Backbone as numpy.savetxt, mean C-alpha at the origin, in Angstrom:
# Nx Ny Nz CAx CAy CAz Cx Cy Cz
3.75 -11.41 -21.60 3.08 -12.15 -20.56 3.51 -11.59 -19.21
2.42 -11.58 -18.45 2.80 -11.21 -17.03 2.53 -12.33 -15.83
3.33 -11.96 -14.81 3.34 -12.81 -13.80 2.78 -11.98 -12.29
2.34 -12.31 -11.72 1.90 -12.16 -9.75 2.61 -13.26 -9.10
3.63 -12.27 -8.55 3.79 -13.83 -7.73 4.56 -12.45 -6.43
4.84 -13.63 -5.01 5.43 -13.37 -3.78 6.57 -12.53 -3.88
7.25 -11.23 -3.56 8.07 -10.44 -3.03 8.95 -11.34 -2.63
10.57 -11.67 -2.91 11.09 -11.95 -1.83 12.14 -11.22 -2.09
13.27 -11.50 -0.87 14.37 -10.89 -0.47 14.94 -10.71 -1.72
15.18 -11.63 -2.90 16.19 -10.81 -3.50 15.57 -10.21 -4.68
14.19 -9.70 -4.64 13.62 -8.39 -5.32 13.86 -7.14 -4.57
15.25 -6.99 -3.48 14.64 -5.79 -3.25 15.21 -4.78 -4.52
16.13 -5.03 -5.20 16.90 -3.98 -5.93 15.40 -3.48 -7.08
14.57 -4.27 -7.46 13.41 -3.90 -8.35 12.56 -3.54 -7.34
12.48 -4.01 -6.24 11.49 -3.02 -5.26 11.96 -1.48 -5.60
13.21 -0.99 -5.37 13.61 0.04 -5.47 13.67 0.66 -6.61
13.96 0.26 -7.64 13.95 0.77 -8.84 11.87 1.04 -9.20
11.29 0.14 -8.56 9.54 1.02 -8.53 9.79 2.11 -7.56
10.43 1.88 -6.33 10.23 2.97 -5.41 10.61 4.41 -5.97
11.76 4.35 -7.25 12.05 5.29 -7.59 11.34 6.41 -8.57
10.23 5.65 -9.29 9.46 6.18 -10.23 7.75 6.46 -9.57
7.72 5.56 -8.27 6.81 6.20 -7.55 6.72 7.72 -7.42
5.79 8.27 -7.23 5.71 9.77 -6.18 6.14 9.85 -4.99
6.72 10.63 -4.37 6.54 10.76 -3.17 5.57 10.71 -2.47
4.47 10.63 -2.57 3.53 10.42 -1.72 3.49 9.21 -1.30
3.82 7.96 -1.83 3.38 6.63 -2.20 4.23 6.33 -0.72
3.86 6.49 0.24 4.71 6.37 1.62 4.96 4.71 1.69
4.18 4.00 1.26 4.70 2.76 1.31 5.71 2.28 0.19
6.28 2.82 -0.08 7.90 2.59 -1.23 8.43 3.78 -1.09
9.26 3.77 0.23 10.09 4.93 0.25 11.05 4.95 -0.52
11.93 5.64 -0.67 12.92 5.80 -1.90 14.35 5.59 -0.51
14.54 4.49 0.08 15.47 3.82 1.05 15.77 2.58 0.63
16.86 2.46 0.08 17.12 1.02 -0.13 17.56 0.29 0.75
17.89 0.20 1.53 17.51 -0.57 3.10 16.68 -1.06 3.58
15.70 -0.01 3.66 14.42 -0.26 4.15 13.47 -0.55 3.38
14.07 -0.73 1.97 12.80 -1.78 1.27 13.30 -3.20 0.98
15.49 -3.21 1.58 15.60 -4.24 1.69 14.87 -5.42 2.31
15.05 -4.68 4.00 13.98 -5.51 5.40 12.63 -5.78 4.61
11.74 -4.80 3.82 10.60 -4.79 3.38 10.08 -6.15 2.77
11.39 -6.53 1.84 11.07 -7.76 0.81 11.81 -9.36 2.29
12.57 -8.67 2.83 13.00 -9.51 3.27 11.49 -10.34 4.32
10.69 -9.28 5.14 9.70 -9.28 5.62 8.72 -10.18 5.20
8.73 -9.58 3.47 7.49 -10.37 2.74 7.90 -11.84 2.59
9.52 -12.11 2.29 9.66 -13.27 1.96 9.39 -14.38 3.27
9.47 -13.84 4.62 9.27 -14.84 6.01 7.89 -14.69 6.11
7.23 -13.57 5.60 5.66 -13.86 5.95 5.00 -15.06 4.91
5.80 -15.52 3.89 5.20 -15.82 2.49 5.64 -17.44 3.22
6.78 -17.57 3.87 7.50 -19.09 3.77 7.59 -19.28 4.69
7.68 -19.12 5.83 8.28 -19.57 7.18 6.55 -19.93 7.81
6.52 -21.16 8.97 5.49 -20.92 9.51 4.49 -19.45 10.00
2.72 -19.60 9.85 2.23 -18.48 10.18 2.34 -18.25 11.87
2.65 -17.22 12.17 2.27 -16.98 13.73 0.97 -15.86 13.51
0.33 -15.97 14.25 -0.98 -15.83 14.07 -1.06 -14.28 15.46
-0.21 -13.94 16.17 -0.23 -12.71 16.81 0.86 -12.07 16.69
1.56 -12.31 15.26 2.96 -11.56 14.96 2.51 -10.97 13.66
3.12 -9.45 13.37 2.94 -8.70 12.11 3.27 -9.37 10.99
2.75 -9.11 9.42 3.24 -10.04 8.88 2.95 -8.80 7.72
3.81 -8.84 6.17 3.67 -8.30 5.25 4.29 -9.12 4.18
2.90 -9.07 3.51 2.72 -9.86 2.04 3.02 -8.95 0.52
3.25 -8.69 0.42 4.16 -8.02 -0.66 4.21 -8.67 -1.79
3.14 -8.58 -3.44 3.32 -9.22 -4.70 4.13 -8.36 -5.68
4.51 -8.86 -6.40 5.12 -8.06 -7.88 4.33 -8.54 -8.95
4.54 -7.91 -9.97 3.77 -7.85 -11.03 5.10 -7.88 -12.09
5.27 -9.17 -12.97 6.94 -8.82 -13.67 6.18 -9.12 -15.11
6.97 -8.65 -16.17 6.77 -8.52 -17.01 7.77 -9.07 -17.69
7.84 -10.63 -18.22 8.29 -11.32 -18.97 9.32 -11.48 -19.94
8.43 -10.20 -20.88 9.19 -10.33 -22.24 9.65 -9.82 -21.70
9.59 -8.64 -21.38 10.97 -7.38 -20.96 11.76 -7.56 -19.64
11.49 -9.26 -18.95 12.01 -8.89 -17.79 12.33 -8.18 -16.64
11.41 -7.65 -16.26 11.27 -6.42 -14.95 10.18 -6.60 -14.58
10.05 -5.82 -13.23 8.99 -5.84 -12.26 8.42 -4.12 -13.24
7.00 -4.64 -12.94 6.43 -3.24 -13.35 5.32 -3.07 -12.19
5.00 -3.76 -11.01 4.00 -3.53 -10.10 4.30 -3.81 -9.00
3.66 -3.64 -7.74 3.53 -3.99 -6.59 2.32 -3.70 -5.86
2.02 -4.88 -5.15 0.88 -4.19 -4.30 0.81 -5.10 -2.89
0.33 -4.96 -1.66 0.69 -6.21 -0.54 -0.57 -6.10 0.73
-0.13 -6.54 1.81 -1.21 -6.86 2.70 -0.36 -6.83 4.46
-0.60 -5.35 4.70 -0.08 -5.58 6.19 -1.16 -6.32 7.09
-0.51 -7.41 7.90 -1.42 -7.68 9.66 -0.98 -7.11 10.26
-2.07 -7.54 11.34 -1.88 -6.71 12.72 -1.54 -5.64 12.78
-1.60 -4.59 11.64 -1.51 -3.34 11.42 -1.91 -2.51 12.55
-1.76 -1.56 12.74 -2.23 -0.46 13.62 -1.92 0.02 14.77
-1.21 -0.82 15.69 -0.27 -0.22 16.66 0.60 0.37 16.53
1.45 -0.46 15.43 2.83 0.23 15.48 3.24 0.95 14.15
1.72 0.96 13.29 1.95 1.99 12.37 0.80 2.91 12.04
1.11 3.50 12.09 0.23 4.66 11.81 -1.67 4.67 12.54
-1.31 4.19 13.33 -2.55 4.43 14.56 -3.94 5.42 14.06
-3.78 5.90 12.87 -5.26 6.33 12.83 -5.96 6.89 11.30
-7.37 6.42 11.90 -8.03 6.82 11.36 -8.87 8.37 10.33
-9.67 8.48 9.14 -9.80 10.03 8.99 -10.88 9.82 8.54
-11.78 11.15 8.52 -13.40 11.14 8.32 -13.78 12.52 7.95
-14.19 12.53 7.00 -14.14 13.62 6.02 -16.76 13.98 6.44
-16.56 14.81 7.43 -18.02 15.36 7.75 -18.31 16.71 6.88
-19.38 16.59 6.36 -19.63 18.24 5.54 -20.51 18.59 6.75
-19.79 19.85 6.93 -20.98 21.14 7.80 -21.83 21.67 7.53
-22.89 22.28 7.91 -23.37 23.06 7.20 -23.08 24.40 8.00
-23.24 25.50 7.59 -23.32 27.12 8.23 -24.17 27.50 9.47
-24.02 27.92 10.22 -24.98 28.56 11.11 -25.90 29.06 10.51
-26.94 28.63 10.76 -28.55 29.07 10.49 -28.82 30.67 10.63
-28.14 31.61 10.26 -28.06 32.85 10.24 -28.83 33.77 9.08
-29.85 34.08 9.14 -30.15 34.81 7.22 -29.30 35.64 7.30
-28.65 36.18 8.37 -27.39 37.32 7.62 -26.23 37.02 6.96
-25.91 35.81 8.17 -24.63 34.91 7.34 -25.03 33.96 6.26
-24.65 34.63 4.81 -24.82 34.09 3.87 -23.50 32.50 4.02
-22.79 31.72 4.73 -21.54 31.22 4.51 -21.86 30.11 3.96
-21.25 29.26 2.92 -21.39 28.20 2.12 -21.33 26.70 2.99
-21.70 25.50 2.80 -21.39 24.30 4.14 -19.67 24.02 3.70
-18.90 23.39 4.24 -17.41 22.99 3.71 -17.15 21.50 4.89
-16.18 21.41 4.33 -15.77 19.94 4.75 -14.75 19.94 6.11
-15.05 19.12 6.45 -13.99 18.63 7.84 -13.24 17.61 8.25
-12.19 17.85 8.17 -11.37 16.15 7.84 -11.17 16.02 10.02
-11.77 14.99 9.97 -11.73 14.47 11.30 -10.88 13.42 11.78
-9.70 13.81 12.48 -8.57 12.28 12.81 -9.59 11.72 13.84
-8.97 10.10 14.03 -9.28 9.44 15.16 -8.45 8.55 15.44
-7.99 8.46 16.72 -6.96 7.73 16.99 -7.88 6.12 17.33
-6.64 5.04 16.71 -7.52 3.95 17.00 -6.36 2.63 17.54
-7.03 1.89 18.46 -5.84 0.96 18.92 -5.64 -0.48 18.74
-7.19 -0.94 18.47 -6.94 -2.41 17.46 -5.95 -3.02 16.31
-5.99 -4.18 16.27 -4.64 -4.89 15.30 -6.12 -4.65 14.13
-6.01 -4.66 12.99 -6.12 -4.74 11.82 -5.72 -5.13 10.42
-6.23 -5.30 9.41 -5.55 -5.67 8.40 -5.28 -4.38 7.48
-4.80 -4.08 6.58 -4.55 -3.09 5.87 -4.10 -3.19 4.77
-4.73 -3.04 3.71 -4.55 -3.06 2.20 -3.67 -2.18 1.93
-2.90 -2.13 1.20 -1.74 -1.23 1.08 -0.29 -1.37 -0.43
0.47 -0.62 -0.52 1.47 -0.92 -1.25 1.03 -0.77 -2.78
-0.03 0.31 -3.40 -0.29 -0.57 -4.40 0.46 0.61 -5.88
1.17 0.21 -6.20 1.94 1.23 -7.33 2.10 0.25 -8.93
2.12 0.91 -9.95 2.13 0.32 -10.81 2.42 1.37 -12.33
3.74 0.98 -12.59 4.33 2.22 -13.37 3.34 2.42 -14.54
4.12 3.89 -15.25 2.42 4.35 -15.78 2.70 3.55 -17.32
4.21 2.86 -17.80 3.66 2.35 -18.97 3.10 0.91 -18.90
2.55 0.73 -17.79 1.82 -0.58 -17.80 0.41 -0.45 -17.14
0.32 0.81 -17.27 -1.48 0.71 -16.29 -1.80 0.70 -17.98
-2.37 -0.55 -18.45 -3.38 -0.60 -19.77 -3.75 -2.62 -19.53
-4.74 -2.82 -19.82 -4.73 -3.93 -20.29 -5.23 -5.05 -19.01
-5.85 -4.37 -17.93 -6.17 -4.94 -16.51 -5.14 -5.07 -15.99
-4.05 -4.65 -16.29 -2.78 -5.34 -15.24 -3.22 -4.62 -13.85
-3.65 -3.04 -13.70 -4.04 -2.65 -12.30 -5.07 -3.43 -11.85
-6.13 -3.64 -12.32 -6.74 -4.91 -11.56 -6.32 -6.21 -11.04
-5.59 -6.79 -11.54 -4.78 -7.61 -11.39 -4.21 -7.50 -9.84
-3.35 -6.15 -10.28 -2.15 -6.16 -9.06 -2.88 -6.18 -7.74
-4.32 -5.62 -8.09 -5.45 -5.03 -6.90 -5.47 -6.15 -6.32
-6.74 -6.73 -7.05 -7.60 -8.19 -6.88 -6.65 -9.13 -6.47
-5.13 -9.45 -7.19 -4.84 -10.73 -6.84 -3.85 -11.10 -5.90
-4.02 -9.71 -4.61 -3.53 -10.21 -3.33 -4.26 -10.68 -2.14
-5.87 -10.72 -2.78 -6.36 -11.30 -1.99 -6.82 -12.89 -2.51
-6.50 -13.63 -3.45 -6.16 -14.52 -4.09 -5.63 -16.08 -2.77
């Protein structure tokens, strides 16, 4: 049997132990145990403490797994995103070639940044080790942070 429930402070040591079997790419579970301490600690004041409604907030679920006791997922929900992290946007335009009959050149793609300065929301965090992606649990972890 599995459970969804709220991140708090004293998951960070299983925060970390996912952070560790993550990829590196997975920039939101760095492999810092510190900084996924603050992380859970974060989720647990956004989850319990009154909402402030123009302060950042990160919602952070786990996904634990019962019989075996452990976290096998995570996935969460930054606010007010976008100032103070990662400010932008990307946009992937296909070209086409200069209208040339000599230049035979193929169309190719163009990854376009854009810097952007609005608060936003941002879906994010979402990892889920590979002996448990079977059985909807990744849907799950998806779908049920907006729950």
């Amino acid at each position: 049997m599995f459970i969804l429930r709220p991140l708090v402070a004293n998951d960070h040591s299983s925060l970390f132990e996912l952070a560790m079997k993550a990829h590196s790419g997975v920039t939101s579970l760095p492999k810092d145990h510190v900084l996924l301490k603050k992380k859970a600690l974060s989720s647990e004041k956004s989850f319990f403490e009154p909402f402030e409604k123009n302060k950042e907030h990160i919602f952070l679920f786990i996904l634990e797994d019962l019989e075996e006791k452990k976290t096998v997922g995570v996935s969460g929900i930054y606010t007010k995103s976008g100032k103070n992290r990662f400010p932008f946007l990307y946009q992937l335009e296909k070209k086409l070639p200069i209208k040339d009959p000599l230049l035979k050149a193929p169309s190719y793609s163009l990854l376009k940044v854009f810097k952007y300065e609005e608060e936003v929301t941002e879906i994010g965090s979402l990892f889920l080790e590979k002996t448990s992606r079977k059985e909807g649990l990744g849907k799950l972890l998806s779908l049920g942070r907006f729950l």
